[in-house]
Coordinates of C-alpha atoms in Angstrom, one line a residue:
M1 CA 0.1 0.1 0.1
R2 CA 1.6 3.3 -0.8
F3 CA 1.2 6.2 1.3
E4 CA 0.4 9.5 -0.8
A5 CA 0.6 13.1 1.1
P6 CA -2.5 15.8 1.0
H7 CA -2.6 17.2 -2.8
E8 CA 0.6 15.0 -3.9
R9 CA -0.8 14.7 -7.5
E10 CA -1.8 18.4 -7.8
S11 CA 2.3 19.5 -6.8
E12 CA 3.5 16.5 -9.3
A13 CA 1.8 18.4 -11.9
R14 CA 2.9 22.0 -11.0
A15 CA 6.4 20.6 -11.1
W16 CA 6.1 19.0 -14.2
A17 CA 4.3 21.7 -16.2
V18 CA 7.6 24.2 -15.0
V19 CA 10.0 21.7 -16.3
R20 CA 8.5 21.3 -19.6
V21 CA 8.7 25.2 -19.9
A22 CA 12.2 25.4 -19.3
Y23 CA 13.2 22.4 -21.6
D24 CA 11.2 24.0 -24.3
E25 CA 13.0 27.5 -23.7
R26 CA 16.4 25.9 -23.4
E27 CA 19.3 26.8 -25.9
P28 CA 20.5 24.1 -27.8
V29 CA 24.0 23.3 -27.3
A30 CA 26.2 21.0 -29.6
W31 CA 27.4 17.6 -28.2
P32 CA 30.9 17.2 -29.8
R33 CA 31.6 13.5 -31.0
R34 CA 34.6 13.1 -29.5
H35 CA 32.8 13.1 -25.8
A36 CA 30.7 10.3 -26.9
R37 CA 33.2 7.4 -26.9
P38 CA 34.5 8.1 -23.0
L39 CA 30.7 8.7 -22.0
L40 CA 30.3 5.1 -23.6
A41 CA 33.2 3.7 -21.9
G42 CA 32.3 4.7 -18.7
A43 CA 28.9 3.6 -18.9
V44 CA 30.3 0.2 -20.0
V45 CA 32.6 0.0 -17.1
A46 CA 29.5 1.1 -14.9
A47 CA 27.4 -1.0 -16.4
V48 CA 30.0 -4.3 -15.6
V49 CA 31.0 -2.7 -11.8
A50 CA 27.3 -2.6 -10.9
A51 CA 26.7 -6.0 -12.5
A52 CA 29.5 -7.4 -10.6
L53 CA 28.5 -5.9 -7.3
S54 CA 25.1 -7.2 -8.1
P55 CA 23.9 -10.8 -6.6
P56 CA 23.2 -12.2 -10.1
G57 CA 26.8 -10.3 -11.3
R58 CA 28.5 -12.0 -8.5
S59 CA 27.1 -15.2 -9.0
V60 CA 28.6 -15.0 -12.6
V61 CA 31.8 -14.1 -11.5
R62 CA 31.9 -17.4 -8.9
S63 CA 31.0 -19.3 -12.1
L64 CA 33.6 -18.3 -13.8
R65 CA 36.3 -18.7 -10.9
E66 CA 34.8 -22.0 -10.2
S67 CA 35.2 -23.1 -13.9
V68 CA 38.7 -23.2 -13.3
G69 CA 40.0 -26.2 -11.9
I70 CA 39.4 -29.7 -11.7
E71 CA 35.7 -30.1 -11.7
H72 CA 35.4 -32.9 -8.9
A73 CA 38.7 -32.0 -6.8
E74 CA 38.7 -32.9 -3.2
P75 CA 37.2 -30.3 -1.0
A76 CA 40.4 -30.5 1.4
L77 CA 43.9 -32.5 1.5
F78 CA 42.4 -35.7 3.4
S79 CA 45.7 -37.6 2.3
L80 CA 48.7 -37.8 -0.2
P81 CA 48.5 -40.3 -2.9
T82 CA 51.9 -41.8 -2.2
P83 CA 53.8 -42.2 0.2
G84 CA 55.9 -39.7 1.8
Q85 CA 55.5 -36.1 3.7
L86 CA 55.4 -32.5 2.0
L87 CA 56.6 -29.3 3.6
V88 CA 54.7 -26.6 3.0
T89 CA 55.6 -22.9 3.4
S90 CA 52.7 -20.0 3.3
H91 CA 51.9 -16.3 5.4
S92 CA 50.7 -18.6 8.1
G93 CA 54.2 -20.4 8.7
A94 CA 55.6 -23.6 7.9
W95 CA 53.9 -26.7 8.0
L96 CA 54.2 -30.4 7.9
V97 CA 51.8 -32.8 6.5
R98 CA 51.9 -36.5 6.8
R99 CA 50.5 -39.3 4.3
D100 CA 47.3 -39.1 6.1
G101 CA 46.4 -35.8 5.7
S102 CA 46.9 -34.6 9.2
K103 CA 49.4 -31.7 9.1
R104 CA 51.5 -29.4 11.9
L105 CA 52.0 -26.1 12.1
L106 CA 55.5 -25.9 12.9
G107 CA 55.9 -22.3 13.5
H108 CA 55.9 -18.8 11.9
Y109 CA 58.9 -19.8 9.7
R110 CA 59.6 -18.6 6.0
D111 CA 61.8 -20.6 3.4
A112 CA 62.0 -24.5 4.8
S113 CA 63.8 -27.4 3.4
F114 CA 64.0 -30.9 4.6
S115 CA 67.1 -32.8 5.6
P116 CA 68.2 -36.3 4.0
H117 CA 65.7 -38.7 5.3
G118 CA 63.2 -35.8 6.2
L119 CA 64.4 -36.5 10.1
F120 CA 64.8 -32.9 10.5
V121 CA 63.5 -29.5 9.1
V122 CA 65.6 -26.0 8.6
A123 CA 63.7 -23.2 8.4
T124 CA 64.4 -19.3 8.6
R125 CA 62.6 -16.3 10.2
A126 CA 63.4 -12.7 10.3
N127 CA 67.1 -12.9 11.3
Q128 CA 67.4 -16.5 12.6
L129 CA 68.3 -19.9 11.0
V130 CA 66.6 -23.0 12.7
A131 CA 66.6 -26.5 12.9
L132 CA 63.5 -28.3 13.9
D133 CA 62.4 -31.8 14.7
P134 CA 59.1 -33.2 13.0
E135 CA 56.9 -31.6 16.1
G136 CA 58.3 -28.5 15.6
R137 CA 60.8 -28.2 18.6
V138 CA 63.8 -26.4 18.3
R139 CA 67.0 -28.3 17.9
W140 CA 69.2 -25.5 17.2
S141 CA 69.4 -22.2 15.9
I142 CA 72.1 -19.5 15.0
A143 CA 71.5 -15.5 14.3
R144 CA 72.1 -14.3 11.0
P145 CA 70.9 -11.6 9.1
A146 CA 68.0 -12.0 6.8
P147 CA 68.8 -15.7 5.8
R148 CA 66.9 -17.1 3.1
S149 CA 66.6 -20.4 0.8
P150 CA 68.2 -23.0 2.9
V151 CA 68.8 -26.4 1.6
W152 CA 69.6 -29.5 3.6
T153 CA 71.7 -32.0 1.9
G154 CA 74.2 -34.9 2.5
T155 CA 73.9 -38.5 4.0
R156 CA 71.8 -39.4 7.2
S157 CA 75.4 -39.1 9.2
D158 CA 76.8 -36.3 7.5
T159 CA 75.2 -33.2 6.5
R160 CA 75.4 -29.6 5.6
I161 CA 73.2 -26.7 5.2
T162 CA 73.8 -24.0 2.4
Y163 CA 71.6 -20.7 2.6
L164 CA 71.8 -17.4 1.5
S165 CA 72.6 -14.3 3.9
A166 CA 73.7 -10.7 3.5
G167 CA 74.1 -11.4 0.0
R168 CA 76.8 -14.2 0.6
L169 CA 76.2 -18.1 0.2
R170 CA 77.0 -19.8 3.6
V171 CA 77.1 -23.4 5.0
V172 CA 76.7 -24.8 8.1
A173 CA 77.1 -28.4 9.2
G174 CA 73.7 -30.0 10.1
D175 CA 74.6 -30.0 14.1
G176 CA 74.5 -26.4 13.8
T177 CA 78.5 -26.1 14.3
G178 CA 81.2 -24.7 11.5
D179 CA 79.0 -21.8 9.8
H180 CA 80.9 -19.9 7.5
A181 CA 80.7 -18.2 4.2
V182 CA 81.8 -19.4 1.2
S183 CA 83.4 -17.6 -1.7
N184 CA 83.2 -18.0 -5.3
E185 CA 80.8 -21.0 -5.0
R186 CA 77.4 -21.8 -6.4
R187 CA 74.9 -24.3 -5.2
T188 CA 74.3 -26.8 -7.8
G189 CA 71.3 -29.6 -7.6
A190 CA 69.7 -31.5 -10.0
R191 CA 67.5 -29.8 -12.7
R192 CA 63.7 -30.5 -12.1
A193 CA 62.6 -32.8 -15.2
A194 CA 59.1 -31.4 -15.1
R195 CA 58.7 -27.9 -16.4
I196 CA 55.8 -25.5 -16.8
I197 CA 55.0 -23.6 -20.3
V198 CA 52.6 -20.7 -20.6
R199 CA 50.9 -20.2 -23.9
N200 CA 47.9 -18.3 -24.7
G201 CA 46.7 -18.0 -21.2
Q202 CA 47.0 -21.6 -20.5
S203 CA 49.9 -23.3 -18.5
Q204 CA 50.9 -26.7 -19.4
V205 CA 53.5 -29.0 -17.5
V206 CA 56.0 -30.8 -19.8
L207 CA 57.6 -34.0 -19.3
G208 CA 60.2 -35.5 -21.6
G209 CA 58.7 -33.6 -24.3
R210 CA 55.4 -34.5 -23.5
T211 CA 52.6 -32.7 -22.0
V212 CA 51.5 -34.3 -19.2
F213 CA 48.9 -31.8 -17.6
R214 CA 47.3 -28.7 -18.9
G215 CA 44.9 -25.9 -17.6
T216 CA 43.7 -22.3 -17.7
G217 CA 45.6 -19.7 -15.6
V218 CA 49.0 -19.7 -13.6
F219 CA 50.6 -23.1 -12.4
D220 CA 53.4 -21.8 -10.1
Q221 CA 55.4 -25.1 -9.5
V222 CA 55.7 -28.8 -10.0
V223 CA 57.3 -31.1 -7.5
R224 CA 57.8 -34.8 -8.1
S225 CA 57.0 -37.6 -5.4
P226 CA 59.8 -39.2 -3.7
N227 CA 59.2 -42.5 -5.8
G228 CA 59.0 -40.3 -9.0
R229 CA 55.6 -41.7 -10.1
W230 CA 53.3 -38.4 -9.1
L231 CA 53.6 -34.8 -9.8
L232 CA 52.1 -32.1 -8.0
V233 CA 51.0 -28.9 -9.8
G234 CA 50.6 -25.6 -7.8
W235 CA 47.5 -23.9 -9.5
P236 CA 46.9 -20.8 -7.6
T237 CA 44.5 -19.8 -10.4
A238 CA 42.1 -22.2 -9.0
N239 CA 43.2 -22.3 -5.6
Q240 CA 44.1 -26.2 -6.1
W241 CA 46.6 -28.7 -6.1
V242 CA 46.5 -31.2 -8.7
F243 CA 48.2 -34.5 -8.4
V244 CA 49.4 -36.2 -11.7
R245 CA 50.5 -40.1 -11.6
L246 CA 52.5 -40.5 -14.7
R247 CA 51.6 -44.1 -15.8
P248 CA 49.0 -45.3 -15.5
R249 CA 47.6 -41.8 -16.2
K250 CA 45.7 -40.5 -12.9
I251 CA 44.5 -36.8 -11.9
V252 CA 43.6 -36.1 -8.2
G253 CA 42.6 -32.4 -7.4
V254 CA 42.3 -30.9 -4.1
A255 CA 40.7 -27.5 -3.4
R256 CA 40.7 -24.5 -1.1
I257 CA 44.2 -24.7 -0.8
T258 CA 44.8 -21.1 0.7
Q259 CA 42.1 -22.2 3.5
Q260 CA 43.8 -24.7 4.6
F261 CA 47.3 -23.4 4.7
G262 CA 47.3 -19.6 4.3
R263 CA 47.9 -17.3 1.7
D264 CA 50.8 -18.3 -1.0
P265 CA 51.2 -21.6 -0.4
H266 CA 54.6 -23.2 -1.7
V267 CA 55.4 -27.0 -1.3
A268 CA 59.1 -26.5 0.1
G269 CA 59.9 -30.5 -0.4
W270 CA 58.2 -33.9 -0.7
C271 CA 60.2 -36.4 1.1
C272 CA 60.8 -40.1 1.9
A273 CA 58.7 -42.5 0.6

């Protein structure tokens, strides 16, 4: 039911009469054609923004976003498809993920790396290099300015950690002793056989000259499983990880990665079957 104030219709008629007289007496002004395109572009942008902000518009944007990725992806990382464990870093810290999908936040660390055989983890924070056990307990730490990119190599009984600090490469023994700078030396390691190629808005994982997986958007990393039979593909565009078994071929998608690990998740290692 609509409420009408007294004499509302008469007031509307008088107002319309005044507006019509003013319109008839106006002086016509030419509108340059060059103004038409900016006005049209502005109208289009406004329409797109209005559509995106409206409930139907948000639904369309959500549908487009959900159309990228593995359609029947698992809603969470319930388990790993093959033996081993993952070391994951994100804005939330460093995570250790077991084969059964259970995960532990080791702490608010940045870069991280497994020791040989996955017995320990080396990680960095503001001005410290830290060695941890799988429960997140600190075994040792050393103070160094802004350490980053640690790599722990060696055998079970003789290991060393290389890392960068203050623009220099440094080496420390696995027990935290003998830290020293290394001059004119670069870290070496086996190149990943799998690589990512981006073409026309699509990313593909190429292994041995053969495309083993492709999708729309950006892949940010490929990590091989300890037994070499699976690849883990990071797909931030879809907020997914995709596990690809090479032979016989099988695809397993896991969704909502940032909700589980925090912003910018990165697999720092897949270790030890």
